Amino acid sequence: MTPTVLVAVILGFVVVPLAMMVSLLRKRGLTQRLRQEGLRTQGDVLGITKDDEGPDVVHYAFFLPDGSRIESEGHSKASGQLCPGAPLDILYLPEDPRQNQPVDGGTGQVRFILEMIFLIGFMLTAAILFIKEELTPPESPQRPSPQRQLRPFEPQPPRAAPPSKGTPPLGSY
């Protein structure tokens, strides 16, 4: 395998899935931290961005106890029932209010587990195929190619019909 192909394989089947796993772990960690340590407040929906490929994005704002306003966005399971101006429960970290999400948002445990299983399975499948490819011995150059074993096609003249032995006698029916 050439070095360029090897680098492409490593990037595509190792680095990218690992980066996705790190991102997923961070999202799940933030969700757990917000649910354990976060403060709950009520915000207002500013708007909803429809997304055909995934959950809708809810844009919202909320006020901190000191009166400062935080605007953010996230996913909410109730995004279909929300409209601009609707109330939305928010969790935020008191030491960093920019770390926030709707109460029913974030990365749930089932989704986290399924996505991790998929990414690990993807990486294992790629590793198995890569190892299988590396362990397969290359074809030996001494073996004649199939083209050398086959004769070129030579059309044959049409054959004559076999001689007739006459019509068989009809038996009694």
Backbone as a chain_set.jsonl record, in Angstrom:
{"seq": "MTPTVLVAVILGFVVVPLAMMVSLLRKRGLTQRLRQEGLRTQGDVLGITKDDEGPDVVHYAFFLPDGSRIESEGHSKASGQLCPGAPLDILYLPEDPRQNQPVDGGTGQVRFILEMIFLIGFMLTAAILFIKEELTPPESPQRPSPQRQLRPFEPQPPRAAPPSKGTPPLGSY", "coords": {"N": [[0.853, -1.164, 0.0], [0.583, 2.168, -0.856], [2.202, 5.091, 0.577], [0.548, 7.405, 0.488], [-2.049, 6.38, 0.196], [-2.18, 4.938, 2.554], [-2.084, 7.009, 4.485], [-4.493, 8.303, 3.839], [-6.323, 6.267, 4.454], [-5.883, 5.975, 7.214], [-6.627, 8.544, 8.109], [-9.352, 8.643, 7.272], [-10.54, 6.384, 8.472], [-9.723, 6.234, 11.092], [-8.833, 8.71, 12.398], [-10.953, 10.571, 11.85], [-13.329, 9.162, 12.856], [-12.46, 8.993, 15.56], [-12.327, 11.708, 16.275], [-15.036, 12.318, 16.054], [-15.995, 10.709, 18.12], [-14.801, 11.931, 20.358], [-16.077, 14.427, 20.277], [-18.731, 13.595, 20.695], [-18.481, 12.473, 23.264], [-17.878, 14.797, 24.72], [-20.252, 16.288, 24.366], [-22.082, 14.596, 25.638], [-20.99, 14.582, 28.211], [-21.344, 17.293, 28.919], [-24.141, 17.41, 28.914], [-24.734, 15.647, 31.057], [-23.451, 17.0, 33.154], [-24.862, 19.438, 33.2], [-27.387, 18.487, 33.953], [-26.854, 17.568, 36.506], [-25.509, 19.651, 37.938], [-26.476, 22.019, 36.961], [-28.307, 25.144, 36.86], [-31.762, 25.89, 36.828], [-33.815, 27.725, 34.664], [-36.221, 29.927, 33.131], [-36.611, 30.569, 29.744], [-37.151, 32.375, 26.653], [-38.448, 31.465, 23.494], [-36.874, 32.424, 20.57], [-36.865, 31.84, 17.898], [-37.225, 29.226, 15.411], [-35.294, 27.015, 13.59], [-35.872, 25.099, 10.877], [-34.86, 21.826, 10.052], [-34.224, 19.517, 7.665], [-32.635, 17.271, 7.781], [-32.138, 16.59, 10.406], [-32.874, 17.103, 13.933], [-34.926, 19.985, 14.708], [-33.569, 23.277, 15.179], [-33.642, 25.229, 18.008], [-33.793, 28.576, 18.762], [-33.085, 30.598, 21.468], [-33.503, 32.77, 24.347], [-32.441, 33.83, 27.605], [-32.541, 35.186, 30.946], [-30.058, 35.977, 33.341], [-29.622, 35.831, 36.96], [-28.364, 38.274, 37.603], [-29.37, 39.974, 35.742], [-28.307, 40.045, 33.184], [-28.516, 39.166, 29.723], [-28.672, 36.139, 27.933], [-28.213, 34.682, 24.829], [-28.842, 31.802, 22.929], [-28.697, 28.593, 21.29], [-30.192, 25.409, 20.6], [-31.201, 21.939, 20.671], [-34.485, 20.729, 21.049], [-36.827, 18.427, 22.278], [-39.435, 19.141, 22.116], [-39.681, 20.847, 19.991], [-41.441, 20.916, 17.838], [-43.857, 21.801, 18.892], [-43.292, 24.323, 19.715], [-43.151, 27.915, 19.365], [-42.112, 31.201, 18.26], [-41.619, 33.298, 21.066], [-42.702, 31.582, 22.919], [-42.509, 30.022, 26.174], [-39.539, 28.426, 27.478], [-37.893, 25.926, 29.209], [-34.681, 26.086, 30.626], [-31.397, 24.824, 31.232], [-28.43, 25.839, 32.829], [-24.909, 26.372, 33.451], [-23.791, 27.786, 36.444], [-21.225, 28.931, 36.744], [-20.433, 29.282, 34.133], [-22.496, 30.512, 32.119], [-22.791, 30.393, 29.369], [-22.664, 27.79, 28.73], [-25.214, 25.966, 28.15], [-28.505, 24.525, 27.732], [-31.708, 23.43, 26.436], [-33.995, 21.977, 28.813], [-35.042, 19.491, 28.039], [-33.249, 18.806, 26.097], [-30.002, 18.024, 24.665], [-27.577, 15.298, 24.694], [-28.848, 12.208, 24.928], [-28.726, 9.133, 26.883], [-29.299, 6.709, 25.495], [-29.039, 7.429, 22.782], [-26.355, 8.227, 22.846], [-25.029, 5.795, 23.48], [-25.756, 4.191, 21.247], [-24.615, 5.657, 19.098], [-21.9, 5.544, 19.801], [-21.441, 2.774, 19.68], [-21.857, 2.392, 16.934], [-19.72, 3.949, 15.849], [-17.455, 2.668, 16.955], [-17.827, 0.105, 15.888], [-17.58, 0.744, 13.163], [-14.884, 1.545, 13.058], [-13.63, -0.85, 13.861], [-14.425, -2.617, 11.815], [-13.164, -1.41, 9.625], [-10.504, -1.716, 10.473], [-10.255, -4.52, 10.498], [-10.658, -5.128, 7.769], [-8.46, -3.754, 6.71], [-6.279, -5.09, 7.919], [-6.707, -7.644, 6.888], [-6.266, -7.125, 4.183], [-3.564, -6.428, 4.265], [-2.414, -8.81, 5.133], [-2.906, -10.575, 3.091], [-1.193, -12.35, 0.673], [0.721, -10.943, -2.015], [-0.001, -11.348, -5.529], [1.918, -13.758, -7.244], [4.472, -12.996, -9.609], [5.247, -15.017, -11.362], [3.165, -16.588, -12.113], [1.264, -17.459, -14.928], [-0.74, -15.235, -16.795], [-4.329, -15.27, -17.32], [-4.84, -14.648, -20.012], [-2.712, -15.678, -21.447], [-3.073, -18.38, -21.275], [-5.347, -19.016, -22.681], [-6.525, -19.867, -25.927], [-6.609, -17.926, -28.897], [-9.723, -16.952, -30.365], [-10.922, -18.852, -33.029], [-12.848, -18.903, -35.776], [-14.872, -21.626, -36.86], [-15.585, -23.565, -39.799], [-18.986, -24.017, -40.945], [-20.671, -26.986, -39.976], [-21.706, -29.95, -41.698], [-25.029, -31.309, -41.96], [-25.947, -34.233, -40.116], [-26.004, -37.503, -41.683], [-29.109, -38.799, -42.908], [-31.055, -41.478, -41.701], [-33.251, -42.378, -42.804], [-36.849, -42.36, -42.558], [-38.345, -43.203, -39.547], [-40.289, -46.186, -39.048], [-43.815, -46.039, -38.747], [-45.525, -46.952, -35.942], [-48.182, -49.125, -34.771], [-51.026, -47.609, -33.496]], "CA": [[0.0, 0.0, 0.0], [1.407, 3.37, -0.965], [2.072, 5.969, 1.751], [-0.594, 8.309, 0.339], [-3.259, 5.599, 0.484], [-2.136, 4.619, 3.98], [-2.473, 8.225, 5.213], [-5.924, 8.512, 3.599], [-7.049, 5.243, 5.214], [-5.788, 6.312, 8.641], [-7.46, 9.729, 8.343], [-10.766, 8.348, 7.078], [-11.087, 5.305, 9.283], [-9.271, 6.311, 12.48], [-8.83, 10.068, 12.946], [-12.297, 11.163, 11.782], [-14.204, 8.57, 13.876], [-12.011, 9.373, 16.904], [-12.767, 13.088, 16.5], [-16.48, 12.263, 16.288], [-16.188, 10.131, 19.445], [-14.455, 12.963, 21.342], [-17.173, 15.399, 20.26], [-19.884, 12.951, 21.322], [-18.195, 12.382, 24.698], [-18.004, 16.139, 25.3], [-21.675, 16.642, 24.415], [-22.717, 13.782, 26.682], [-20.484, 15.086, 29.489], [-22.021, 18.56, 29.211], [-25.533, 17.093, 29.26], [-24.761, 15.093, 32.414], [-23.065, 18.053, 34.104], [-25.986, 20.371, 33.315], [-28.482, 17.841, 34.688], [-26.465, 17.4, 37.905], [-25.068, 20.882, 38.592], [-27.022, 23.206, 36.317], [-29.441, 25.884, 37.406], [-32.903, 25.89, 35.911], [-34.479, 29.009, 34.491], [-37.13, 29.909, 31.99], [-36.251, 31.488, 28.68], [-38.159, 32.573, 25.609], [-38.059, 31.025, 22.155], [-36.716, 33.525, 19.614], [-37.191, 31.315, 16.577], [-36.914, 27.814, 15.182], [-34.758, 26.738, 12.259], [-36.239, 23.745, 10.45], [-33.762, 21.075, 9.456], [-34.75, 18.277, 7.092], [-31.73, 16.153, 8.036], [-31.996, 16.319, 11.826], [-33.855, 17.815, 14.752], [-34.992, 21.435, 14.525], [-32.734, 24.073, 16.078], [-34.426, 26.229, 18.724], [-33.034, 29.759, 19.187], [-33.754, 31.072, 22.674], [-32.805, 33.729, 25.208], [-32.853, 33.799, 29.006], [-31.879, 36.192, 31.782], [-29.368, 35.505, 34.542], [-30.064, 36.577, 38.145], [-27.819, 39.638, 37.613], [-30.072, 40.747, 34.723], [-27.715, 39.946, 31.844], [-29.279, 38.311, 28.805], [-27.889, 35.151, 27.185], [-28.889, 34.084, 23.673], [-28.2, 30.55, 22.551], [-29.52, 27.702, 20.463], [-30.046, 24.0, 20.928], [-32.265, 21.047, 20.209], [-35.503, 20.425, 22.047], [-37.762, 17.405, 21.803], [-40.738, 19.787, 21.931], [-39.543, 21.931, 19.004], [-42.614, 20.937, 16.968], [-44.94, 22.529, 19.547], [-42.825, 25.655, 20.107], [-43.215, 29.016, 18.407], [-41.441, 32.366, 18.84], [-42.298, 33.883, 22.219], [-43.12, 30.539, 23.859], [-41.538, 29.791, 27.251], [-38.709, 27.232, 27.32], [-37.06, 25.684, 30.386], [-33.268, 26.038, 30.271], [-30.393, 24.51, 32.245], [-27.151, 26.483, 32.539], [-23.915, 26.268, 34.509], [-23.655, 29.106, 37.058], [-19.888, 29.487, 36.518], [-20.297, 29.594, 32.704], [-23.861, 30.438, 31.583], [-22.791, 30.081, 27.931], [-22.886, 26.347, 28.674], [-26.635, 25.822, 28.468], [-29.325, 23.777, 26.78], [-33.071, 23.19, 26.927], [-34.072, 20.886, 29.789], [-35.265, 18.211, 27.349], [-32.273, 18.688, 25.006], [-28.748, 17.353, 24.992], [-27.345, 13.95, 24.189], [-29.371, 11.206, 25.848], [-27.91, 7.944, 27.076], [-29.531, 5.724, 24.432], [-28.399, 7.935, 21.563], [-24.912, 8.185, 23.073], [-24.572, 4.405, 23.376], [-25.901, 3.732, 19.861], [-23.623, 6.312, 18.246], [-20.578, 5.007, 20.143], [-21.371, 1.418, 19.118], [-21.682, 2.537, 15.488], [-18.369, 4.43, 15.546], [-16.501, 1.606, 17.286], [-18.008, -0.929, 14.86], [-17.004, 1.26, 11.919], [-13.425, 1.483, 13.162], [-13.219, -2.259, 13.894], [-14.6, -3.158, 10.464], [-12.078, -0.867, 8.806], [-9.251, -2.339, 10.907], [-10.252, -5.914, 10.034], [-10.433, -5.122, 6.319], [-7.093, -3.302, 6.469], [-5.38, -6.181, 8.299], [-6.904, -8.714, 5.905], [-5.588, -6.689, 2.956], [-2.118, -6.468, 4.482], [-1.978, -10.195, 5.308], [-3.084, -11.311, 1.845], [0.055, -12.271, -0.098], [0.531, -10.422, -3.374], [0.059, -12.366, -6.576], [3.293, -13.969, -7.706], [4.594, -12.632, -11.024], [5.538, -16.183, -12.189], [1.928, -17.177, -12.592], [0.846, -16.904, -16.216], [-2.045, -14.588, -16.761], [-5.317, -16.063, -18.057], [-4.791, -14.391, -21.447], [-1.696, -16.538, -22.058], [-3.529, -19.758, -21.248], [-6.45, -19.203, -23.616], [-6.227, -19.712, -27.353], [-7.466, -16.93, -29.538], [-10.9, -17.508, -31.02], [-10.814, -19.09, -34.467], [-14.149, -19.405, -36.228], [-14.841, -22.9, -37.577], [-16.584, -23.603, -40.878], [-20.204, -24.711, -40.511], [-20.655, -28.438, -40.174], [-22.822, -30.49, -42.487], [-26.018, -32.026, -41.168], [-25.65, -35.67, -40.107], [-26.781, -38.238, -42.699], [-30.401, -39.283, -42.457], [-31.189, -42.93, -41.77], [-34.607, -42.641, -43.264], [-37.878, -42.064, -41.578], [-38.661, -44.399, -38.768], [-41.622, -46.709, -39.358], [-44.871, -45.684, -37.815], [-46.057, -48.125, -35.273], [-49.633, -49.121, -34.634], [-51.482, -46.835, -32.347]], "C": [[0.906, 1.236, 0.0], [1.216, 4.26, 0.268], [0.872, 6.913, 1.672], [-1.895, 7.597, 0.684], [-3.32, 5.273, 1.972], [-2.565, 5.82, 4.82], [-3.969, 8.478, 5.053], [-6.76, 7.519, 4.407], [-7.041, 5.585, 6.704], [-6.658, 7.522, 8.965], [-8.942, 9.378, 8.308], [-11.346, 7.354, 8.055], [-10.629, 5.321, 10.739], [-9.452, 7.724, 13.039], [-10.236, 10.672, 12.956], [-13.249, 10.507, 12.792], [-13.775, 8.912, 15.308], [-12.433, 10.801, 17.241], [-14.27, 13.129, 16.782], [-16.778, 11.703, 17.682], [-15.876, 11.156, 20.538], [-15.569, 14.001, 21.429], [-18.407, 14.84, 20.969], [-19.693, 12.834, 22.834], [-18.337, 13.742, 25.379], [-19.466, 16.553, 25.421], [-22.383, 15.878, 25.526], [-22.274, 14.258, 28.061], [-21.156, 16.388, 29.888], [-23.47, 18.309, 29.618], [-25.622, 16.57, 30.693], [-24.442, 16.168, 33.454], [-24.204, 19.054, 34.296], [-27.12, 19.764, 34.13], [-28.151, 17.685, 36.169], [-26.219, 18.734, 38.608], [-25.749, 22.14, 38.06], [-28.173, 23.85, 37.068], [-30.535, 25.936, 36.348], [-33.515, 27.285, 35.876], [-35.428, 28.895, 33.312], [-36.695, 30.982, 30.997], [-37.399, 31.62, 27.703], [-37.6, 32.104, 24.275], [-38.0, 32.248, 21.247], [-37.113, 33.09, 18.21], [-36.79, 29.858, 16.485], [-36.429, 27.666, 13.752], [-35.082, 25.293, 11.92], [-35.045, 23.094, 9.772], [-34.313, 19.746, 8.971], [-33.908, 17.065, 7.471], [-31.595, 15.797, 9.515], [-33.048, 17.068, 12.611], [-33.792, 19.321, 14.498], [-34.114, 22.136, 15.566], [-33.602, 25.173, 16.68], [-33.482, 27.348, 19.166], [-33.795, 30.362, 20.365], [-32.883, 32.076, 23.418], [-33.33, 33.566, 26.625], [-32.04, 34.836, 29.776], [-31.252, 35.524, 32.994], [-29.876, 36.307, 35.743], [-29.525, 38.015, 38.196], [-28.439, 40.524, 36.534], [-29.474, 40.671, 33.335], [-28.465, 38.903, 31.016], [-28.309, 37.41, 28.04], [-28.761, 34.647, 26.044], [-28.112, 32.847, 23.265], [-29.127, 29.768, 21.634], [-29.242, 26.271, 20.865], [-31.209, 23.209, 20.367], [-33.21, 20.775, 21.37], [-36.446, 19.387, 21.458], [-39.122, 18.006, 21.49], [-40.696, 20.859, 20.851], [-40.742, 22.015, 18.06], [-43.773, 21.726, 17.554], [-44.549, 23.964, 19.908], [-43.002, 26.662, 18.98], [-42.51, 30.211, 19.044], [-42.282, 33.002, 19.945], [-42.728, 32.868, 23.26], [-42.07, 30.378, 24.96], [-40.799, 28.466, 27.028], [-37.837, 27.089, 28.56], [-35.624, 25.415, 29.95], [-32.452, 25.601, 31.479], [-29.107, 25.222, 31.851], [-26.208, 26.294, 33.719], [-23.706, 27.649, 35.12], [-22.284, 29.74, 36.806], [-19.639, 29.846, 35.054], [-21.674, 29.464, 32.049], [-23.919, 30.2, 30.072], [-22.948, 28.578, 27.702], [-24.321, 26.097, 29.117], [-27.31, 24.971, 27.408], [-30.736, 23.679, 27.326], [-33.087, 21.976, 27.855], [-34.237, 19.537, 29.095], [-34.291, 18.004, 26.186], [-31.049, 17.91, 25.449], [-28.685, 15.959, 24.407], [-27.795, 12.95, 25.236], [-28.507, 9.959, 25.878], [-28.074, 6.937, 25.942], [-28.849, 6.165, 23.142], [-26.878, 7.863, 21.682], [-24.379, 6.771, 22.867], [-24.648, 3.916, 21.934], [-24.86, 4.36, 18.94], [-22.216, 5.801, 18.543], [-20.41, 3.598, 19.58], [-21.144, 1.495, 17.614], [-20.25, 2.946, 15.154], [-17.311, 3.37, 15.845], [-16.605, 0.481, 16.266], [-17.412, -0.522, 13.53], [-15.487, 1.14, 11.943], [-12.93, 0.039, 13.166], [-13.341, -2.905, 12.518], [-13.48, -2.682, 9.556], [-10.752, -1.518, 9.174], [-9.159, -3.776, 10.413], [-9.986, -5.977, 8.539], [-9.008, -4.714, 5.982], [-6.1, -4.418, 6.778], [-5.489, -7.324, 7.306], [-6.177, -8.38, 4.607], [-4.074, -6.799, 3.1], [-1.601, -7.898, 4.604], [-2.138, -11.036, 4.053], [-1.803, -11.196, 1.031], [-0.212, -11.719, -1.498], [0.626, -11.547, -4.392], [1.488, -12.499, -7.062], [3.387, -13.651, -9.194], [4.868, -13.831, -11.925], [4.279, -16.805, -12.767], [1.545, -16.598, -13.942], [-0.547, -16.288, -16.089], [-3.035, -15.406, -17.577], [-5.258, -15.827, -19.567], [-3.772, -15.302, -22.137], [-2.149, -17.992, -22.108], [-4.608, -20.021, -22.297], [-5.968, -19.046, -25.05], [-7.098, -18.613, -27.914], [-8.61, -17.632, -30.265], [-10.655, -17.634, -32.516], [-12.153, -19.65, -34.929], [-13.972, -20.689, -37.05], [-15.874, -22.857, -38.7], [-17.818, -24.359, -40.398], [-20.125, -26.201, -40.84], [-21.883, -28.854, -40.974], [-23.764, -31.24, -41.557], [-25.679, -33.507, -41.192], [-26.517, -36.398, -41.13], [-28.061, -38.802, -42.092], [-30.451, -40.792, -42.614], [-32.582, -43.304, -42.222], [-35.601, -42.31, -42.179], [-38.196, -43.326, -40.819], [-40.073, -44.877, -39.094], [-42.621, -46.285, -38.281], [-45.416, -46.959, -37.199], [-47.572, -48.048, -35.186], [-50.007, -48.391, -33.348], [-52.716, -47.416, -31.807]], "O": [[1.867, 1.321, 0.765], [0.179, 4.188, 0.928], [0.244, 7.191, 2.693], [-2.744, 8.149, 1.383], [-4.39, 5.325, 2.58], [-3.332, 5.664, 5.77], [-4.644, 8.829, 6.021], [-7.787, 7.888, 4.978], [-8.07, 5.494, 7.373], [-7.353, 7.53, 9.981], [-9.7, 9.763, 9.199], [-12.513, 7.459, 8.433], [-11.094, 4.51, 11.54], [-10.144, 7.913, 14.039], [-10.661, 11.227, 13.969], [-13.924, 11.226, 13.528], [-14.627, 9.102, 16.176], [-12.849, 11.076, 18.366], [-14.725, 13.882, 17.643], [-17.702, 12.164, 18.352], [-16.599, 11.245, 21.531], [-15.961, 14.407, 22.523], [-19.048, 15.54, 21.752], [-20.628, 13.068, 23.6], [-18.858, 13.828, 26.491], [-19.88, 17.101, 26.443], [-23.186, 16.447, 26.266], [-23.088, 14.33, 28.982], [-21.504, 16.578, 31.054], [-23.968, 18.926, 30.56], [-26.486, 16.999, 31.458], [-25.082, 16.238, 34.503], [-24.483, 19.471, 35.42], [-27.752, 20.465, 34.92], [-29.054, 17.67, 37.005], [-26.663, 18.932, 39.738], [-25.613, 23.213, 38.648], [-28.908, 23.194, 37.806], [-30.27, 26.014, 35.148], [-33.706, 27.931, 36.906], [-35.435, 27.897, 32.591], [-36.449, 32.133, 31.357], [-38.474, 31.055, 27.898], [-36.428, 32.32, 23.967], [-38.958, 33.016, 21.165], [-37.637, 33.885, 17.43], [-36.108, 29.325, 17.36], [-37.075, 28.136, 12.815], [-34.624, 24.371, 12.595], [-34.315, 23.734, 9.016], [-34.809, 18.944, 9.762], [-34.416, 15.944, 7.482], [-30.983, 14.779, 9.838], [-33.998, 17.605, 12.042], [-32.75, 19.861, 14.126], [-33.942, 21.648, 16.683], [-34.22, 25.954, 15.956], [-32.494, 27.1, 19.857], [-34.997, 30.608, 20.275], [-31.689, 32.21, 23.15], [-34.491, 33.216, 26.838], [-30.994, 35.297, 29.318], [-31.837, 34.624, 33.596], [-30.496, 37.355, 35.563], [-30.171, 38.887, 38.778], [-28.081, 41.696, 36.417], [-30.069, 41.181, 32.386], [-28.971, 37.908, 31.535], [-27.266, 37.859, 27.565], [-29.902, 34.236, 26.256], [-26.881, 32.844, 23.256], [-30.202, 30.237, 21.259], [-28.18, 25.961, 21.405], [-32.081, 23.745, 19.682], [-32.789, 20.613, 22.515], [-36.817, 19.461, 20.286], [-39.88, 17.453, 20.693], [-41.59, 21.703, 20.796], [-41.029, 23.091, 17.534], [-44.591, 22.267, 16.809], [-45.394, 24.736, 20.362], [-43.003, 26.308, 17.801], [-42.326, 30.23, 20.261], [-43.484, 33.217, 19.789], [-43.084, 33.246, 24.376], [-40.88, 30.574, 24.715], [-41.349, 27.518, 26.469], [-37.121, 28.022, 28.926], [-35.373, 24.631, 29.035], [-32.77, 25.959, 32.613], [-28.726, 25.217, 30.68], [-26.649, 26.082, 34.849], [-23.463, 28.605, 34.384], [-22.189, 30.959, 36.669], [-18.736, 30.629, 34.756], [-21.988, 28.418, 31.483], [-24.973, 29.844, 29.544], [-23.319, 28.146, 26.611], [-24.608, 26.025, 30.312], [-26.759, 24.73, 26.334], [-30.953, 23.824, 28.529], [-32.283, 21.057, 27.697], [-33.638, 18.547, 29.516], [-34.497, 17.106, 25.369], [-31.061, 17.229, 26.474], [-29.601, 15.501, 23.725], [-27.198, 12.852, 26.308], [-27.662, 9.753, 25.007], [-27.086, 6.37, 25.475], [-28.167, 5.376, 22.489], [-26.194, 7.484, 20.732], [-23.39, 6.573, 22.16], [-23.706, 3.292, 21.446], [-24.285, 3.674, 18.094], [-21.417, 5.641, 17.62], [-19.346, 3.264, 19.058], [-20.329, 0.748, 17.073], [-19.63, 2.355, 14.269], [-16.372, 3.196, 15.068], [-15.585, -0.045, 15.821], [-16.805, -1.341, 12.841], [-14.876, 0.691, 10.973], [-11.916, -0.266, 12.539], [-12.458, -3.656, 12.103], [-12.911, -3.47, 8.802], [-9.956, -1.84, 8.292], [-8.1, -4.207, 9.958], [-9.178, -6.787, 8.085], [-8.408, -5.271, 5.062], [-5.184, -4.669, 5.995], [-4.478, -7.911, 6.921], [-5.546, -9.246, 4.002], [-3.384, -7.212, 2.168], [-0.464, -8.174, 4.219], [-1.555, -12.117, 3.964], [-1.362, -10.088, 0.724], [-1.254, -11.998, -2.092], [1.258, -12.573, -4.141], [2.186, -11.506, -7.268], [2.487, -13.995, -9.96], [4.741, -13.707, -13.143], [4.329, -17.475, -13.799], [1.501, -15.378, -14.099], [-1.403, -16.786, -15.358], [-2.62, -16.167, -18.45], [-5.597, -16.728, -20.334], [-3.96, -15.66, -23.3], [-1.639, -18.761, -22.922], [-4.757, -21.155, -22.75], [-5.12, -18.206, -25.349], [-8.214, -18.399, -27.441], [-8.47, -18.767, -30.719], [-10.245, -16.685, -33.183], [-12.547, -20.743, -34.523], [-13.032, -20.808, -37.836], [-16.909, -22.201, -38.577], [-17.715, -25.239, -39.544], [-19.572, -26.599, -41.866], [-22.934, -28.214, -40.935], [-23.358, -31.74, -40.508], [-25.169, -33.997, -42.2], [-27.634, -35.967, -41.416], [-28.095, -39.221, -40.935], [-29.923, -41.323, -43.592], [-33.025, -44.437, -42.032], [-35.24, -42.02, -41.038], [-38.302, -44.402, -41.407], [-40.954, -44.066, -39.383], [-42.305, -46.191, -37.095], [-45.725, -47.923, -37.9], [-48.168, -47.015, -35.495], [-49.39, -48.548, -32.294], [-53.263, -46.905, -30.83]]}, "num_chains": 1, "name": "protein.A"}
